[in-house]
Coordinates of C-alpha atoms in Angstrom, one line a residue:
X57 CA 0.0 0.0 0.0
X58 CA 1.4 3.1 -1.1
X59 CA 1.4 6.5 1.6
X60 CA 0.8 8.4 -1.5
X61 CA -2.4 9.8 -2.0
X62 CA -3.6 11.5 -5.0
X63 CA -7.6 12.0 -6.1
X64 CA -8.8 8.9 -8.1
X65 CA -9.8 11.1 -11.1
X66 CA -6.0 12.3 -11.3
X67 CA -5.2 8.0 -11.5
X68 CA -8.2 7.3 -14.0
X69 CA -6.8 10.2 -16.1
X70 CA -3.3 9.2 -16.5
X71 CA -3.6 5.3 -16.5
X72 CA -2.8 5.0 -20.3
X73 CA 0.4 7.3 -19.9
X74 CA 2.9 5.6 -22.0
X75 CA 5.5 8.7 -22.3
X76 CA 5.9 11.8 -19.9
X77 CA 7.7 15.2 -21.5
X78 CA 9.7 16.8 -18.8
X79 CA 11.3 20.8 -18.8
X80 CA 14.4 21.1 -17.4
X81 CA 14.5 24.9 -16.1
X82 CA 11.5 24.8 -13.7
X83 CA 10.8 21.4 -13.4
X84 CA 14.2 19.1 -13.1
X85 CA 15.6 22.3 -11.9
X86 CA 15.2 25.3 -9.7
X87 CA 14.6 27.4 -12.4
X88 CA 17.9 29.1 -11.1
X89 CA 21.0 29.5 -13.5
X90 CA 24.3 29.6 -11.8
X91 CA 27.7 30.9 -13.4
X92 CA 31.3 30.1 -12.3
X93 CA 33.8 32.2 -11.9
X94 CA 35.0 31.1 -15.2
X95 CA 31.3 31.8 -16.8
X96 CA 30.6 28.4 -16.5
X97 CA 27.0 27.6 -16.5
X98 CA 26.0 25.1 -13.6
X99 CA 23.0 23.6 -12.6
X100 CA 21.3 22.1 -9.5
X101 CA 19.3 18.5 -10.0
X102 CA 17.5 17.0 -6.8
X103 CA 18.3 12.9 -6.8
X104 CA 15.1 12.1 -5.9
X105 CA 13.3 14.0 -9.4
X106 CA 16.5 11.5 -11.2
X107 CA 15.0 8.3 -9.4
X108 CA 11.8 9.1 -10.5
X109 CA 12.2 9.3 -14.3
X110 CA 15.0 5.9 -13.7
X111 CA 11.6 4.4 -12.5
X112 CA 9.4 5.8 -15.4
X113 CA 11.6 3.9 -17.6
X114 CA 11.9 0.7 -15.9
X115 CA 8.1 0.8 -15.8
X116 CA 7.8 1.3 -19.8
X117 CA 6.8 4.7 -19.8
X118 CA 9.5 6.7 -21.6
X119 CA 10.7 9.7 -20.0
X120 CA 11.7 12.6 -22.6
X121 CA 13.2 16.0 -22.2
X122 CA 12.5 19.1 -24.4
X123 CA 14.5 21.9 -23.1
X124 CA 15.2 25.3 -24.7
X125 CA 18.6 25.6 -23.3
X126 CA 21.5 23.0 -24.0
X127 CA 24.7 22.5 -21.5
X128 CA 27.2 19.8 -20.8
X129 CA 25.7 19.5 -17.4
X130 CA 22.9 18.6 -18.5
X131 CA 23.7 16.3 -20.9
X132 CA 26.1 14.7 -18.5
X133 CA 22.9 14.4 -15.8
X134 CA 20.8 12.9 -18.8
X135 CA 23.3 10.2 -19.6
X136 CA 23.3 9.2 -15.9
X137 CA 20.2 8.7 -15.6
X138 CA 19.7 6.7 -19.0
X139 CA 17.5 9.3 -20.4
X140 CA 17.8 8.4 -24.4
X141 CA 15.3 10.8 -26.1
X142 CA 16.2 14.5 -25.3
X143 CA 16.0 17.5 -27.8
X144 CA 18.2 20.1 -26.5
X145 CA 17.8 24.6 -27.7
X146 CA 14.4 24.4 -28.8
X147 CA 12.5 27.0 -28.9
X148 CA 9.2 25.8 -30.0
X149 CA 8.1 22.2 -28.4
X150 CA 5.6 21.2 -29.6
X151 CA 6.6 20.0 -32.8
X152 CA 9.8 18.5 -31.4
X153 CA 7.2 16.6 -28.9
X154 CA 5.3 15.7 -31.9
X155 CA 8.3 14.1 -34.1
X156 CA 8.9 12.0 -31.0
X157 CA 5.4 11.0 -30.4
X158 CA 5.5 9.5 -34.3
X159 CA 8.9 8.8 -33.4
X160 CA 7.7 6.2 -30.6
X161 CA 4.5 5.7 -32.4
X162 CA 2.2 7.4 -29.5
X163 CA -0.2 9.7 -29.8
X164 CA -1.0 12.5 -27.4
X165 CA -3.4 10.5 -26.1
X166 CA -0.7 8.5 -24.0
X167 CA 1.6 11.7 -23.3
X168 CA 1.9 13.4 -20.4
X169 CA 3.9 16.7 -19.8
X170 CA 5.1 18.8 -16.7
X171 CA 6.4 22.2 -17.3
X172 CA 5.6 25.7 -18.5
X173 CA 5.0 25.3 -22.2
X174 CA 1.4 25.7 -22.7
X175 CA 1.3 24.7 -26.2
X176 CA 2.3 20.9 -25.4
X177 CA 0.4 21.1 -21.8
X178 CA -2.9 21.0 -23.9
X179 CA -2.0 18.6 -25.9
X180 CA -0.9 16.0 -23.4
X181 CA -3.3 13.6 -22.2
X182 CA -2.2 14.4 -18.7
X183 CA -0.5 17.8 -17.6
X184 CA 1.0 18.5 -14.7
X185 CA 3.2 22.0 -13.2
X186 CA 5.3 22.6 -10.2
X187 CA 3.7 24.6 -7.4
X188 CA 6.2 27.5 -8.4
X189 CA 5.1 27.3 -12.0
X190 CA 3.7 31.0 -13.2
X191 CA -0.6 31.1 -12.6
X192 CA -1.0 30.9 -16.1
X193 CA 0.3 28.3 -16.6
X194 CA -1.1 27.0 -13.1
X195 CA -4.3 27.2 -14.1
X196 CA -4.0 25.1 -17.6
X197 CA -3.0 22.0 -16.1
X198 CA -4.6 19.0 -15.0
X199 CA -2.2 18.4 -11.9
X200 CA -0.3 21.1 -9.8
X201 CA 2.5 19.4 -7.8
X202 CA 3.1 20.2 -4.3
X203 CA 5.9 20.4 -4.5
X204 CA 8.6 23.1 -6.5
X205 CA 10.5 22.5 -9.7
X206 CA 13.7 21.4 -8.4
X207 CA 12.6 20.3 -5.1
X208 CA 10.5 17.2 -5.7
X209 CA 7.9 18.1 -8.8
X210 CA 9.7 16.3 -11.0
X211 CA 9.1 12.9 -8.1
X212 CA 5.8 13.8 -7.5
X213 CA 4.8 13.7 -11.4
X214 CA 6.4 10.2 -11.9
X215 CA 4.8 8.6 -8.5
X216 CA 1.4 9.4 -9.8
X217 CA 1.9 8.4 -13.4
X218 CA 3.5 5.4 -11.4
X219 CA 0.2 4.9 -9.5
X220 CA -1.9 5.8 -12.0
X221 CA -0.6 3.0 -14.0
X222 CA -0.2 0.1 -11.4
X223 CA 3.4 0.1 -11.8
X224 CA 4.5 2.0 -8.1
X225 CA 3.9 -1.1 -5.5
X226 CA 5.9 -3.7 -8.1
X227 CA 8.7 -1.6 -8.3
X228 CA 8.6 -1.0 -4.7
X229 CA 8.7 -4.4 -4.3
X230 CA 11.5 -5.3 -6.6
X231 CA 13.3 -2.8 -4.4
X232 CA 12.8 -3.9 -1.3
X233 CA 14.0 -7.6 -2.4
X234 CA 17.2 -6.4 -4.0
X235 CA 18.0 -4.8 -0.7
X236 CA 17.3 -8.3 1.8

């Protein structure tokens, strides 16, 4: 039995989830940039919003990033956490979400989304923002985390697409055996 708790018409609406589109700046992130001395760009990723999409996978839903900006950190982070389709400077998503849908052979139908760009929010089947998301864009989604983009939305997005599609108490199981 899971300590989660989200309403059963959040569950009913993304059971058929079979990919989730994440943002990076906002959602997998703070939404912070940071710059080194040297004018290196760096960037903070929470662990926890990593496991989550490490978990989307190993469920069969396919975690994807569309992100306008592009950096070796993040492409290093990606690699880690086996993340294989990611389109990085893009400006306009929604047809970079739709070349990987066909790409996949999904429709929108089976996509969910968390993030800021409202143009592939309303398409997704399921939508979802971080709590620190602008109201706009609060307001146009199905799903508004508790918790902040960088601090847990990220987790929180892939526990209830986890839920939603019976997948959370088998891989909590599996987990629990490989650690007797």
């Amino acid at each position: 039995m899971s300590a989660m708790h989200f309403a059963p018409e959040l569950l009913l609406a993304a059971q058929d989830v079979r990919v989730a589109f994440f943002d990076v700046d906002g959602v997998l992130t703070d939404g912070g940039v940071y710059f080194s001395a040297e004018g290196e760009t760096l960037k903070r990723f929470s662990i926890l919003d990593g496991y989550g999409l490490q978990l989307l996978r190993r469920a069969g839903i396919e975690p994807v990033v569309i992100t306008g900006r592009d950096s070796q950190p993040l492409r290093v982070r990606l690699e880690a956490l086996g993340v294989t389709h990611a389109r990085y400077g893009v400006s306009d998503k929604r047809p970079a979400a739709e070349a990987l849908l066909a790409q996949l052979g999904l429709g929108w139908a089976q996509a969910a989304a968390i993030g800021d760009d409202l143009p592939v929010l309303r398409r997704a089947g399921f939508s979802a923002a971080p709590a620190n998301a602008h109201a706009e864009v609060r307001a146009a989604v199905r799903h508004v985390t508790a918790a902040r983009g960088g601090e847990g939305a990220a987790r929180e997005f892939c526990d209830l697409l986890l839920l939603a599609g019976g997948h959370y108490q088998r891989l909590l199981d599996a987990a629990e055996g490989a650690a007797s």
